[in-house]
Tab-separated table of C-alpha atoms and ligand atoms in Angstrom:
chain	number	residue	atom	x	y	z
A	1	MET	CA	171.266	-11.402	-35.245
A	2	THR	CA	168.481	-10.050	-33.392
A	3	LYS	CA	168.355	-11.042	-29.858
A	4	VAL	CA	165.065	-13.091	-29.045
A	5	ASN	CA	163.927	-13.579	-25.565
A	6	ILE	CA	162.005	-16.674	-24.631
A	7	MET	CA	158.648	-16.067	-22.668
A	8	LYS	CA	159.417	-17.822	-19.518
A	9	ASN	CA	155.726	-17.461	-17.713
A	10	MET	CA	153.450	-19.967	-18.605
A	11	PRO	CA	150.094	-18.267	-19.633
A	12	GLU	CA	146.878	-19.113	-17.595
A	13	LYS	CA	145.581	-20.650	-20.575
A	14	VAL	CA	146.107	-21.062	-24.303
A	15	ILE	CA	143.822	-20.708	-27.096
A	16	ILE	CA	144.557	-22.833	-29.945
A	17	PRO	CA	142.660	-22.072	-33.091
A	18	LEU	CA	141.485	-25.138	-35.089
A	19	LYS	CA	142.135	-22.990	-38.139
A	20	GLN	CA	145.613	-21.183	-38.447
A	21	HIS	CA	146.008	-21.425	-42.179
A	22	ASP	CA	144.176	-20.697	-45.231
A	23	GLY	CA	142.225	-23.756	-46.020
A	24	SER	CA	139.896	-26.318	-44.267
A	25	ILE	CA	139.247	-25.980	-40.569
A	26	CYS	CA	140.579	-28.966	-38.515
A	27	GLU	CA	138.275	-31.008	-36.589
A	28	PRO	CA	139.250	-31.530	-32.765
A	29	LEU	CA	140.917	-34.662	-31.596
A	30	VAL	CA	140.049	-34.082	-28.017
A	31	LYS	CA	137.211	-33.100	-25.736
A	32	LYS	CA	136.656	-30.887	-22.563
A	33	GLY	CA	138.115	-32.662	-19.532
A	34	ASP	CA	141.060	-34.252	-21.619
A	35	MET	CA	144.494	-34.052	-20.504
A	36	VAL	CA	146.958	-33.188	-23.328
A	37	CYS	CA	150.788	-33.264	-23.601
A	38	GLU	CA	152.886	-30.448	-25.222
A	39	GLY	CA	153.105	-31.409	-28.638
A	40	GLN	CA	150.245	-33.724	-28.970
A	41	LYS	CA	147.957	-33.287	-31.922
A	42	ILE	CA	144.554	-31.862	-30.854
A	43	GLY	CA	143.187	-31.049	-34.375
A	44	GLU	CA	143.659	-32.343	-37.959
A	45	CYS	CA	141.564	-32.356	-41.069
A	46	GLY	CA	141.916	-35.011	-43.906
A	47	SER	CA	141.465	-32.461	-46.666
A	48	TYR	CA	144.869	-31.550	-48.442
A	49	ASP	CA	144.239	-27.968	-47.946
A	50	SER	CA	144.922	-28.035	-44.121
A	51	ALA	CA	147.449	-28.495	-41.384
A	52	SER	CA	147.120	-30.140	-38.175
A	53	VAL	CA	147.283	-28.268	-34.835
A	54	HIS	CA	148.855	-29.449	-31.697
A	55	SER	CA	148.932	-28.369	-28.073
A	56	SER	CA	151.490	-25.914	-27.150
A	57	VAL	CA	151.387	-26.993	-23.398
A	58	SER	CA	150.635	-29.709	-21.245
A	59	GLY	CA	147.493	-29.516	-19.556
A	60	GLU	CA	143.608	-29.864	-19.296
A	61	VAL	CA	141.189	-29.127	-21.970
A	62	VAL	CA	138.716	-26.672	-20.456
A	63	SER	CA	136.650	-25.940	-23.585
A	64	ILE	CA	136.282	-25.991	-27.267
A	65	GLU	CA	134.650	-22.887	-28.231
A	66	GLU	CA	134.247	-20.079	-30.668
A	67	ALA	CA	137.297	-17.627	-29.593
A	68	PRO	CA	138.699	-14.388	-30.922
A	69	HIS	CA	141.412	-15.152	-33.908
A	70	PRO	CA	143.972	-12.443	-34.935
A	71	SER	CA	142.334	-12.500	-38.162
A	72	GLY	CA	139.551	-10.490	-36.743
A	73	ASN	CA	136.878	-13.358	-36.757
A	74	LYS	CA	135.887	-15.885	-34.199
A	75	VAL	CA	137.130	-19.362	-34.740
A	76	ASN	CA	136.452	-22.595	-33.095
A	77	SER	CA	139.499	-23.167	-30.508
A	78	VAL	CA	140.600	-25.522	-28.080
A	79	VAL	CA	141.308	-23.864	-24.731
A	80	ILE	CA	143.587	-25.598	-22.607
A	81	GLN	CA	144.778	-24.944	-19.044
A	82	PRO	CA	148.566	-25.823	-18.427
A	83	SER	CA	149.344	-28.042	-15.753
A	84	GLU	CA	152.499	-29.539	-14.614
A	85	ASP	CA	151.379	-32.832	-14.173
A	86	ALA	CA	151.771	-34.296	-17.803
A	87	GLU	CA	155.025	-33.878	-19.657
A	88	CYS	CA	155.470	-35.833	-22.608
A	89	VAL	CA	155.884	-35.048	-26.424
A	90	ASP	CA	153.621	-37.130	-28.666
A	91	PHE	CA	154.980	-36.262	-32.011
A	92	LYS	CA	158.178	-38.232	-32.931
A	93	PRO	CA	158.449	-38.424	-36.652
A	94	LYS	CA	162.319	-38.981	-36.893
A	95	ASP	CA	163.890	-40.988	-40.065
A	96	VAL	CA	160.932	-39.881	-42.346
A	97	PRO	CA	161.273	-41.505	-45.901
A	98	VAL	CA	161.436	-38.721	-48.385
A	99	SER	CA	158.131	-39.653	-50.118
A	100	GLU	CA	156.805	-38.811	-46.552
A	101	LEU	CA	158.211	-35.543	-46.146
A	102	ALA	CA	155.208	-33.730	-47.421
A	103	ASN	CA	152.843	-35.645	-45.270
A	104	LEU	CA	155.152	-34.756	-42.238
A	105	ILE	CA	154.990	-31.176	-43.070
A	106	LYS	CA	151.289	-31.199	-42.910
A	107	ASP	CA	150.973	-33.461	-39.879
A	108	ALA	CA	153.592	-31.388	-38.077
A	109	GLY	CA	151.396	-28.189	-38.784
A	110	ILE	CA	153.890	-26.231	-40.507
A	111	VAL	CA	152.102	-23.091	-42.171
A	112	GLU	CA	153.810	-19.933	-43.979
A	113	HIS	CA	153.607	-16.805	-42.418
A	114	TYR	CA	150.962	-15.624	-44.698
A	115	GLY	CA	148.726	-18.596	-44.191
A	116	THR	CA	149.418	-21.129	-46.795
A	117	PRO	CA	150.156	-24.590	-45.503
A	118	THR	CA	153.758	-25.358	-46.645
A	119	HIS	CA	153.056	-28.550	-47.895
A	120	MET	CA	150.959	-26.934	-50.328
A	121	VAL	CA	153.733	-24.627	-51.383
A	122	LEU	CA	155.990	-27.620	-51.769
A	123	LYS	CA	153.691	-30.049	-53.567
A	124	PRO	CA	150.914	-28.173	-55.252
A	125	GLU	CA	148.414	-30.590	-56.556
A	126	GLY	CA	149.010	-31.162	-60.296
A	127	LYS	CA	152.391	-29.033	-60.568
A	128	ASN	CA	155.889	-29.684	-60.522
A	129	ILE	CA	158.450	-27.742	-58.550
A	130	ASP	CA	161.909	-27.573	-59.710
A	131	THR	CA	163.407	-24.778	-57.558
A	132	VAL	CA	162.909	-24.147	-53.790
A	133	LEU	CA	163.728	-20.617	-52.502
A	134	VAL	CA	164.053	-19.661	-48.624
A	135	ASN	CA	163.008	-16.159	-48.290
A	136	ALA	CA	165.452	-14.594	-45.661
A	137	THR	CA	164.955	-11.213	-46.525
A	138	SER	CA	162.606	-10.148	-43.820
A	139	SER	CA	163.906	-10.199	-40.295
A	140	GLU	CA	160.186	-10.892	-39.046
A	141	TRP	CA	160.305	-14.233	-40.935
A	142	ILE	CA	163.751	-15.105	-39.992
A	143	GLY	CA	162.431	-14.218	-36.462
A	144	GLY	CA	165.896	-14.805	-34.535
A	145	HIS	CA	165.178	-18.851	-34.056
A	146	TYR	CA	168.970	-19.451	-33.593
A	147	ASP	CA	171.410	-18.852	-31.050
A	148	THR	CA	174.332	-17.887	-33.309
A	149	PRO	CA	174.722	-16.954	-36.940
A	150	SER	CA	176.730	-20.102	-37.871
A	151	GLN	CA	173.686	-22.199	-36.258
A	152	TYR	CA	171.484	-20.169	-38.416
A	153	SER	CA	173.321	-20.666	-41.640
A	154	SER	CA	173.934	-24.348	-41.273
A	155	GLN	CA	170.451	-25.279	-39.928
A	156	VAL	CA	168.955	-23.440	-42.934
A	157	LEU	CA	171.157	-24.934	-45.578
A	158	ASP	CA	169.848	-28.376	-44.051
A	159	ALA	CA	166.518	-27.271	-43.925
A	160	LEU	CA	166.761	-26.301	-47.546
A	161	LYS	CA	167.742	-29.582	-48.649
A	162	LEU	CA	164.886	-31.006	-46.556
A	163	LEU	CA	162.739	-28.544	-48.460
A	164	MET	CA	163.970	-29.662	-51.646
A	165	LYS	CA	163.400	-33.296	-51.112
A	166	ALA	CA	159.917	-32.756	-49.958
A	167	ALA	CA	159.387	-30.854	-53.076
A	168	GLY	CA	161.111	-33.129	-55.372
A	169	ALA	CA	163.042	-29.937	-56.459
A	170	SER	CA	166.499	-30.379	-58.028
A	171	ARG	CA	167.569	-26.839	-56.993
A	172	GLY	CA	167.378	-24.543	-54.210
A	173	ALA	CA	168.494	-21.077	-53.056
A	174	ILE	CA	168.465	-19.036	-49.732
A	175	VAL	CA	167.878	-15.453	-50.442
A	176	LEU	CA	169.287	-12.916	-47.983
A	177	ARG	CA	168.948	-9.037	-47.869
A	178	ASN	CA	171.860	-7.048	-49.191
A	179	ASP	CA	172.069	-4.841	-46.280
A	180	ASP	CA	171.877	-7.870	-43.784
A	181	LEU	CA	175.584	-8.021	-43.424
A	182	GLU	CA	175.752	-10.347	-40.364
A	183	SER	CA	173.509	-13.012	-42.171
A	184	ILE	CA	175.875	-12.607	-45.155
A	185	SER	CA	179.078	-13.114	-43.262
A	186	ALA	CA	177.364	-16.161	-41.441
A	187	PHE	CA	176.868	-17.990	-44.774
A	188	ASP	CA	180.172	-16.527	-46.588
A	189	GLY	CA	182.941	-19.068	-46.550
A	190	LEU	CA	180.719	-21.712	-44.584
A	191	ASN	CA	181.830	-25.253	-45.963
A	192	PHE	CA	178.730	-27.012	-47.061
A	193	ASP	CA	178.697	-30.318	-48.676
A	194	GLY	CA	182.439	-30.024	-49.465
A	195	LYS	CA	182.008	-26.503	-51.026
A	196	ASN	CA	182.663	-23.158	-49.722
A	197	ILE	CA	179.617	-20.796	-49.777
A	198	THR	CA	179.871	-17.564	-51.425
A	199	VAL	CA	176.881	-15.152	-51.004
A	200	ALA	CA	176.235	-13.871	-54.480
A	201	PRO	CA	174.466	-10.434	-55.108
A	202	LEU	CA	171.668	-10.585	-57.576
A	203	VAL	CA	172.435	-7.723	-60.310
A	204	GLY	CA	170.369	-6.808	-63.296
A	205	LYS	CA	170.024	-10.060	-65.431
A	206	ARG	CA	172.211	-12.100	-63.111
A	207	LYS	CA	169.210	-14.084	-61.686
A	208	VAL	CA	169.785	-17.276	-59.555
A	209	LYS	CA	170.302	-19.450	-62.726
A	210	TYR	CA	173.474	-17.889	-63.356
A	211	TYR	CA	174.955	-18.736	-60.120
A	212	PHE	CA	173.875	-22.288	-60.284
A	213	LYS	CA	175.940	-22.650	-63.372
A	214	ASP	CA	178.689	-20.264	-62.281
A	215	MET	CA	179.207	-22.089	-58.921
A	216	ALA	CA	178.414	-25.495	-60.378
A	217	SER	CA	176.066	-26.188	-57.420
A	218	ASP	CA	172.298	-27.139	-57.045
A	219	ILE	CA	172.452	-25.087	-53.783
A	220	VAL	CA	173.462	-21.267	-53.718
A	221	VAL	CA	172.956	-18.231	-51.419
A	222	VAL	CA	172.137	-15.118	-53.019
A	223	SER	CA	171.304	-11.513	-51.788
A	224	GLN	CA	168.988	-8.721	-53.013
A	225	ASP	CA	167.047	-5.689	-51.811
A	226	HIS	CA	164.548	-5.713	-48.841
A	227	ILE	CA	161.127	-7.259	-49.747
A	228	TYR	CA	158.212	-6.510	-48.134
A	229	GLY	CA	154.331	-7.379	-47.994
A	230	ARG	CA	152.428	-10.586	-48.254
A	231	LYS	CA	151.608	-10.057	-51.982
A	232	ILE	CA	155.227	-9.701	-52.927
A	233	LEU	CA	155.978	-13.489	-53.821
A	234	ASP	CA	155.440	-12.976	-57.565
A	235	LEU	CA	157.699	-9.912	-57.900
A	236	PHE	CA	160.038	-11.977	-55.384
A	237	THR	CA	160.096	-14.950	-57.861
A	238	TYR	CA	160.608	-12.651	-60.784
A	239	ASN	CA	163.515	-10.823	-59.280
A	240	VAL	CA	165.249	-14.143	-57.922
A	241	THR	CA	164.607	-16.453	-60.903
A	242	GLY	CA	163.607	-14.218	-63.654
A	243	ARG	CA	160.368	-16.265	-64.372
A	244	LYS	CA	157.062	-14.222	-64.596
A	245	VAL	CA	154.392	-14.996	-62.499
A	246	SER	CA	150.906	-13.223	-63.725
A	247	PHE	CA	147.316	-12.564	-62.358
A	248	GLY	CA	145.731	-15.938	-61.401
A	249	CYS	CA	149.138	-17.606	-61.039
A	250	ASP	CA	151.371	-17.985	-58.148
A	251	PRO	CA	155.017	-19.316	-57.887
A	252	THR	CA	154.278	-22.540	-57.991
A	253	ASP	CA	152.697	-22.111	-61.627
A	254	VAL	CA	156.296	-21.764	-62.706
A	255	GLY	CA	158.010	-24.212	-60.576
A	256	VAL	CA	159.051	-22.047	-57.646
A	257	ALA	CA	158.195	-22.930	-54.136
A	258	ILE	CA	159.057	-20.048	-51.533
A	259	CYS	CA	159.294	-20.836	-47.828
A	260	SER	CA	160.096	-18.702	-45.144
A	261	VAL	CA	162.921	-19.313	-42.609
A	262	LYS	CA	160.513	-19.872	-39.916
A	263	SER	CA	158.852	-22.611	-41.796
A	264	ALA	CA	162.195	-24.013	-42.837
A	265	LYS	CA	163.344	-24.067	-39.261
A	266	ALA	CA	160.078	-25.706	-38.216
A	267	LEU	CA	160.922	-28.444	-40.745
A	268	TYR	CA	164.204	-28.902	-39.333
A	269	ASP	CA	162.809	-29.418	-35.803
A	270	ALA	CA	160.048	-31.850	-36.657
A	271	VAL	CA	162.806	-33.946	-38.481
A	272	ASN	CA	165.610	-33.638	-36.103
A	273	ALA	CA	163.961	-33.096	-32.764
A	274	GLY	CA	160.373	-34.558	-33.524
A	275	LYS	CA	158.979	-31.162	-32.482
A	276	PRO	CA	155.850	-29.964	-34.245
A	277	TYR	CA	154.792	-26.135	-34.988
A	278	ILE	CA	154.162	-24.959	-31.399
A	279	GLU	CA	155.945	-21.764	-30.870
A	280	THR	CA	156.752	-18.680	-32.974
A	281	VAL	CA	158.880	-15.539	-32.543
A	282	VAL	CA	156.573	-12.434	-32.303
A	283	SER	CA	157.901	-8.828	-32.565
A	284	VAL	CA	156.419	-6.570	-30.026
A	285	SER	CA	156.621	-2.889	-30.426
A	286	GLY	CA	155.096	0.478	-29.717
A	287	LYS	CA	153.671	1.431	-26.382
A	288	VAL	CA	155.098	-1.375	-24.211
A	289	LYS	CA	157.506	-1.055	-21.484
A	290	ASP	CA	160.240	-3.486	-23.058
A	291	PRO	CA	159.783	-3.806	-26.762
A	292	GLN	CA	161.398	-7.216	-27.982
A	293	LYS	CA	161.356	-10.014	-30.036
A	294	ILE	CA	159.943	-13.035	-28.144
A	295	LEU	CA	159.510	-16.634	-28.587
A	296	VAL	CA	156.060	-17.723	-27.402
A	297	ARG	CA	153.870	-20.799	-27.275
A	298	ILE	CA	151.181	-20.739	-30.012
A	299	GLY	CA	147.955	-20.041	-28.236
A	300	THR	CA	149.448	-17.362	-25.702
A	301	PRO	CA	147.000	-14.356	-25.458
A	302	PHE	CA	148.220	-11.068	-26.695
A	303	LYS	CA	147.929	-9.886	-23.240
A	304	ASP	CA	150.229	-12.333	-21.714
A	305	VAL	CA	152.749	-11.512	-24.344
A	306	ILE	CA	152.506	-7.974	-23.617
A	307	GLU	CA	152.668	-8.470	-19.863
A	308	ALA	CA	155.978	-10.474	-20.572
A	309	CYS	CA	157.135	-7.221	-22.440
A	310	GLY	CA	156.812	-5.292	-19.253
A	311	GLY	CA	152.961	-4.335	-19.944
A	312	TYR	CA	151.433	-1.368	-21.727
A	313	ILE	CA	152.595	2.194	-21.221
A	314	GLY	CA	149.647	3.948	-20.121
A	315	GLU	CA	146.325	3.226	-21.676
A	316	ALA	CA	146.199	1.154	-24.989
A	317	GLY	CA	144.480	2.769	-27.668
A	318	LYS	CA	144.896	0.012	-30.414
A	319	LEU	CA	146.463	-3.541	-30.734
A	320	ILE	CA	147.568	-4.310	-34.170
A	321	ALA	CA	148.616	-7.730	-35.385
A	322	ASN	CA	151.221	-8.109	-38.398
A	323	GLY	CA	152.369	-4.767	-39.069
A	324	ALA	CA	151.138	-1.268	-37.939
A	325	ILE	CA	150.349	0.029	-41.473
A	326	THR	CA	149.081	-3.266	-43.198
A	327	GLY	CA	148.026	-5.420	-40.227
A	328	VAL	CA	144.753	-6.095	-38.413
A	329	ALA	CA	143.549	-3.967	-35.595
A	330	GLN	CA	142.303	-6.377	-32.708
A	331	TYR	CA	139.266	-5.699	-30.500
A	332	THR	CA	140.688	-7.652	-27.548
A	333	ASP	CA	143.955	-8.622	-26.106
A	334	ASP	CA	142.492	-12.063	-25.228
A	335	VAL	CA	143.151	-12.745	-28.769
A	336	PRO	CA	145.797	-15.683	-28.999
A	337	VAL	CA	149.071	-15.953	-30.950
A	338	SER	CA	148.455	-17.915	-34.011
A	339	LYS	CA	151.088	-19.704	-36.489
A	340	THR	CA	150.710	-16.479	-38.809
A	341	THR	CA	151.373	-13.712	-36.154
A	342	THR	CA	154.667	-12.152	-36.815
A	343	SER	CA	154.156	-8.928	-34.726
A	344	ILE	CA	152.066	-6.968	-32.201
A	345	PHE	CA	152.014	-3.355	-32.321
A	346	VAL	CA	150.667	-0.988	-29.443
A	347	GLN	CA	149.046	2.256	-30.163
A	348	SER	CA	148.577	4.791	-27.364
A	349	VAL	CA	145.185	6.358	-27.183
A	350	ASP	CA	146.471	9.737	-28.563
A	351	GLU	CA	148.195	7.719	-31.474
A	352	VAL	CA	145.229	6.296	-32.937
A	353	VAL	CA	144.037	8.149	-36.014
A	354	ARG	CA	140.320	9.033	-35.647
A	355	GLY	CA	138.102	11.259	-37.523
A	356	GLU	CA	136.585	10.979	-41.148
A	357	SER	CA	138.566	10.905	-44.434
A	358	VAL	CA	138.276	13.755	-46.546
A	359	ALA	CA	138.446	14.353	-50.528
A	360	CYS	CA	141.618	13.736	-52.285
A	361	ILE	CA	143.493	16.831	-52.858
A	362	HIS	CA	145.673	15.357	-55.594
A	363	CYS	CA	148.750	15.893	-53.813
A	364	ALA	CA	150.323	12.780	-55.545
A	365	ARG	CA	152.011	11.657	-52.249
A	366	CYS	CA	150.753	8.205	-52.563
A	367	VAL	CA	152.053	8.115	-56.253
A	368	ASP	CA	155.650	9.254	-54.894
A	369	VAL	CA	155.833	6.408	-52.416
A	370	CYS	CA	154.460	3.379	-54.471
A	371	PRO	CA	157.227	1.125	-54.987
A	372	VAL	CA	155.519	-0.638	-57.927
A	373	ASN	CA	154.606	2.707	-59.696
A	374	LEU	CA	150.820	2.536	-59.285
A	375	VAL	CA	148.384	5.734	-59.064
A	376	PRO	CA	146.867	4.616	-55.748
A	377	SER	CA	144.583	8.013	-55.910
A	378	ARG	CA	143.142	6.805	-59.134
A	379	LEU	CA	142.827	3.317	-57.895
A	380	THR	CA	141.115	4.202	-55.031
A	381	ALA	CA	138.384	6.490	-56.696
A	382	LEU	CA	137.849	3.580	-59.173
A	383	ALA	CA	137.594	1.014	-56.425
A	384	ASP	CA	135.091	3.270	-54.490
A	385	GLN	CA	132.823	3.479	-57.567
A	386	GLY	CA	133.043	-0.391	-57.935
A	387	ARG	CA	134.921	0.153	-61.675
A	388	PHE	CA	137.027	-3.036	-61.214
A	389	ASP	CA	137.968	-3.627	-64.854
A	390	GLU	CA	139.377	-0.362	-64.712
A	391	CYS	CA	141.533	-0.913	-61.818
A	392	ARG	CA	142.626	-4.074	-63.465
A	393	GLN	CA	143.760	-2.276	-66.571
A	394	MET	CA	145.587	0.115	-64.132
A	395	HIS	CA	147.434	-3.018	-62.914
A	396	ILE	CA	145.992	-2.951	-59.361
A	397	MET	CA	146.821	-6.612	-58.884
A	398	ASN	CA	150.449	-5.648	-58.850
A	399	CYS	CA	150.051	-3.811	-55.686
A	400	VAL	CA	152.005	-5.550	-53.033
A	401	GLU	CA	149.958	-3.896	-50.224
A	402	CYS	CA	152.849	-2.269	-48.392
A	403	GLY	CA	150.602	0.497	-47.027
A	404	ARG	CA	152.913	3.476	-47.918
A	405	CYS	CA	150.327	5.303	-49.835
A	406	ALA	CA	147.823	5.139	-46.846
A	407	ALA	CA	150.482	6.191	-44.505
A	408	VAL	CA	151.238	9.293	-46.522
A	409	CYS	CA	147.720	10.280	-47.397
A	410	PRO	CA	146.795	13.827	-45.663
A	411	SER	CA	143.285	13.164	-46.344
A	412	LYS	CA	143.310	9.956	-44.419
A	413	ILE	CA	141.698	8.268	-47.287
A	414	HIS	CA	141.572	4.586	-46.545
A	415	VAL	CA	143.628	3.874	-49.738
A	416	LEU	CA	145.051	0.309	-48.674
A	417	GLN	CA	141.360	-0.958	-47.676
A	418	LEU	CA	139.845	0.093	-50.919
A	419	ILE	CA	142.621	-1.361	-53.132
A	420	ARG	CA	142.302	-4.712	-51.131
A	421	TYR	CA	138.619	-4.669	-51.556
A	422	ALA	CA	138.979	-4.110	-55.436
A	423	LYS	CA	141.705	-6.972	-55.711
A	424	SER	CA	139.668	-9.323	-53.843
A	425	SER	CA	136.416	-8.456	-55.853
A	426	ILE	CA	138.622	-9.020	-59.112
A	427	GLU	CA	140.186	-12.324	-57.839
A	428	LYS	CA	136.741	-13.480	-56.955
A	429	ALA	CA	135.228	-12.473	-60.352
A	430	TYR	CA	137.991	-14.202	-62.166
A	431	GLU	CA	138.525	-17.448	-59.984
A	432	ASP	CA	136.664	-19.718	-62.477
A	433	PHE	CA	138.944	-18.433	-65.314
A	434	ALA	CA	142.123	-20.110	-66.424
A	435	PRO	CA	145.224	-18.053	-65.530
A	436	LYS	CA	146.084	-17.325	-68.995
A	437	GLN	CA	142.807	-15.883	-69.780
A	438	SER	CA	143.081	-13.160	-67.406
A	439	SER	CA	146.732	-12.097	-67.783
A	440	THR	CA	146.546	-9.902	-70.464
A	441	ASN	CA	146.580	-6.571	-68.665
A	442	LEU	CA	149.537	-7.475	-66.470
A	443	LYS	CA	153.035	-5.997	-66.745
A	444	LEU	CA	154.674	-9.229	-65.787
A	445	GLY	CA	153.207	-11.395	-68.776
A	446	CYS	CA	152.139	-14.888	-68.565
A	447	CYS	CA	152.796	-17.973	-66.478
A	448	GLY	CA	155.696	-20.073	-67.229
A	449	GLY	CA	157.871	-17.501	-69.101
A	450	GLU	CA	161.435	-16.775	-68.202
B	1	LIG	S1	149.777	-0.554	-50.998
B	1	LIG	FE1	149.862	1.637	-52.075
B	1	LIG	S2	152.025	2.237	-52.250
B	1	LIG	FE2	151.802	0.033	-51.706
B	1	LIG	S3	151.945	-1.069	-53.637
B	1	LIG	FE3	149.793	-0.766	-52.920
B	1	LIG	S4	149.102	1.278	-54.120
B	1	LIG	FE4	151.422	1.027	-53.846
B	2	LIG	S1	147.966	11.081	-50.878
B	2	LIG	FE1	145.694	10.961	-50.668
B	2	LIG	S2	145.243	13.009	-50.930
B	2	LIG	FE2	147.203	12.736	-52.056
B	2	LIG	S3	146.788	12.143	-54.018
B	2	LIG	FE3	146.964	10.491	-52.903
B	2	LIG	S4	144.832	9.950	-52.230
B	2	LIG	FE4	144.862	11.760	-52.962
């Protein structure tokens, strides 16, 4: 299991954005001059599509102001100067009844790595969830929160049970990656609820349903290929359960809730240790002296995280949050780590790609690397001309935003940006349509199919 260091130095200040999720922004519960405790709730919103925020340090609120956010925007944030005086944890939700688990998740501020509040994944309004999947296929999401492999496997299984209870789901699965042998061996043979766990590979038509039956268990551990990209959840659902999710739908439309290991661990800690979501593991790489995975307090400025990793090597050219290829370039290293920050990548001045893109030379490299068999060069040209309907007909919504096409393009065409632009325009145009009305062009069929 990848070693994770803990950031020991306290930052000079933490900047806690009041919006670290997709949905309504929180209202501050504190004002300038207030003393707050580590774990104290400092922002909340009554709206269901929100998640509370908590102070990651004890100290004094020095301001509430619009501050840089890793999304690239400015967001109203609570700035806190740590102080050694106050030492208490305000959040103690132990022994929560099952009916209150979803509320606890909202109150503890647990958010998926792609921004959706976890309670909305587990208890989507007007939908029923029957299966919960914990996606442990990406090491970024596993994030090395655990000291030992056996601690990892038993806590994730306990967390899965909590997630299933919160969702009211009868079945759950942990999905590992085929080549993550360490995790596989951590689960294989583990005795859980009186049964020995066997990690089963998802092969061909053998989806998770087969193993629920074969192993006579409502909780199974399976493995499959590497999964990447934030838009992959529909495909992930199909690969694991065989249920098809189409345009305008998401996995919850077919009764599936997908949570990351990070959010599973956060729920485990909220229930068992009374700890809200105030720290996260960030993978720091590129031109830093000591690249590593590091556990940091939410709200810690990027520059402090980089300092904890030995500092920059030479002059930094570009800082990118959440993936060198698909992430967001930052205009300042004062930007704080938020709940959705998974990585920081530093490029040197020489590495920063500058210069204009030139015309497509039809080399087809982008086509060769696309994992979902799209024709990125054609999609890019159509998107550039605003021909979004034709993009739809060419299945642009199946793009998982892996960024491989942009990475290989010798003409430096902004392939991914143009594809994202077209996708968001299409989503906007169809947001008032019922999902099934807009699903006819997609390869994966319509909602609810198995
Ligand atoms: S980002 Fe490019 S390579 Fe990746 S799925 Fe989308 S079109 Fe294909
Ligand atoms: S890789 Fe770039 S230049 Fe080559 S076909 Fe694709 S878009 Fe055109």
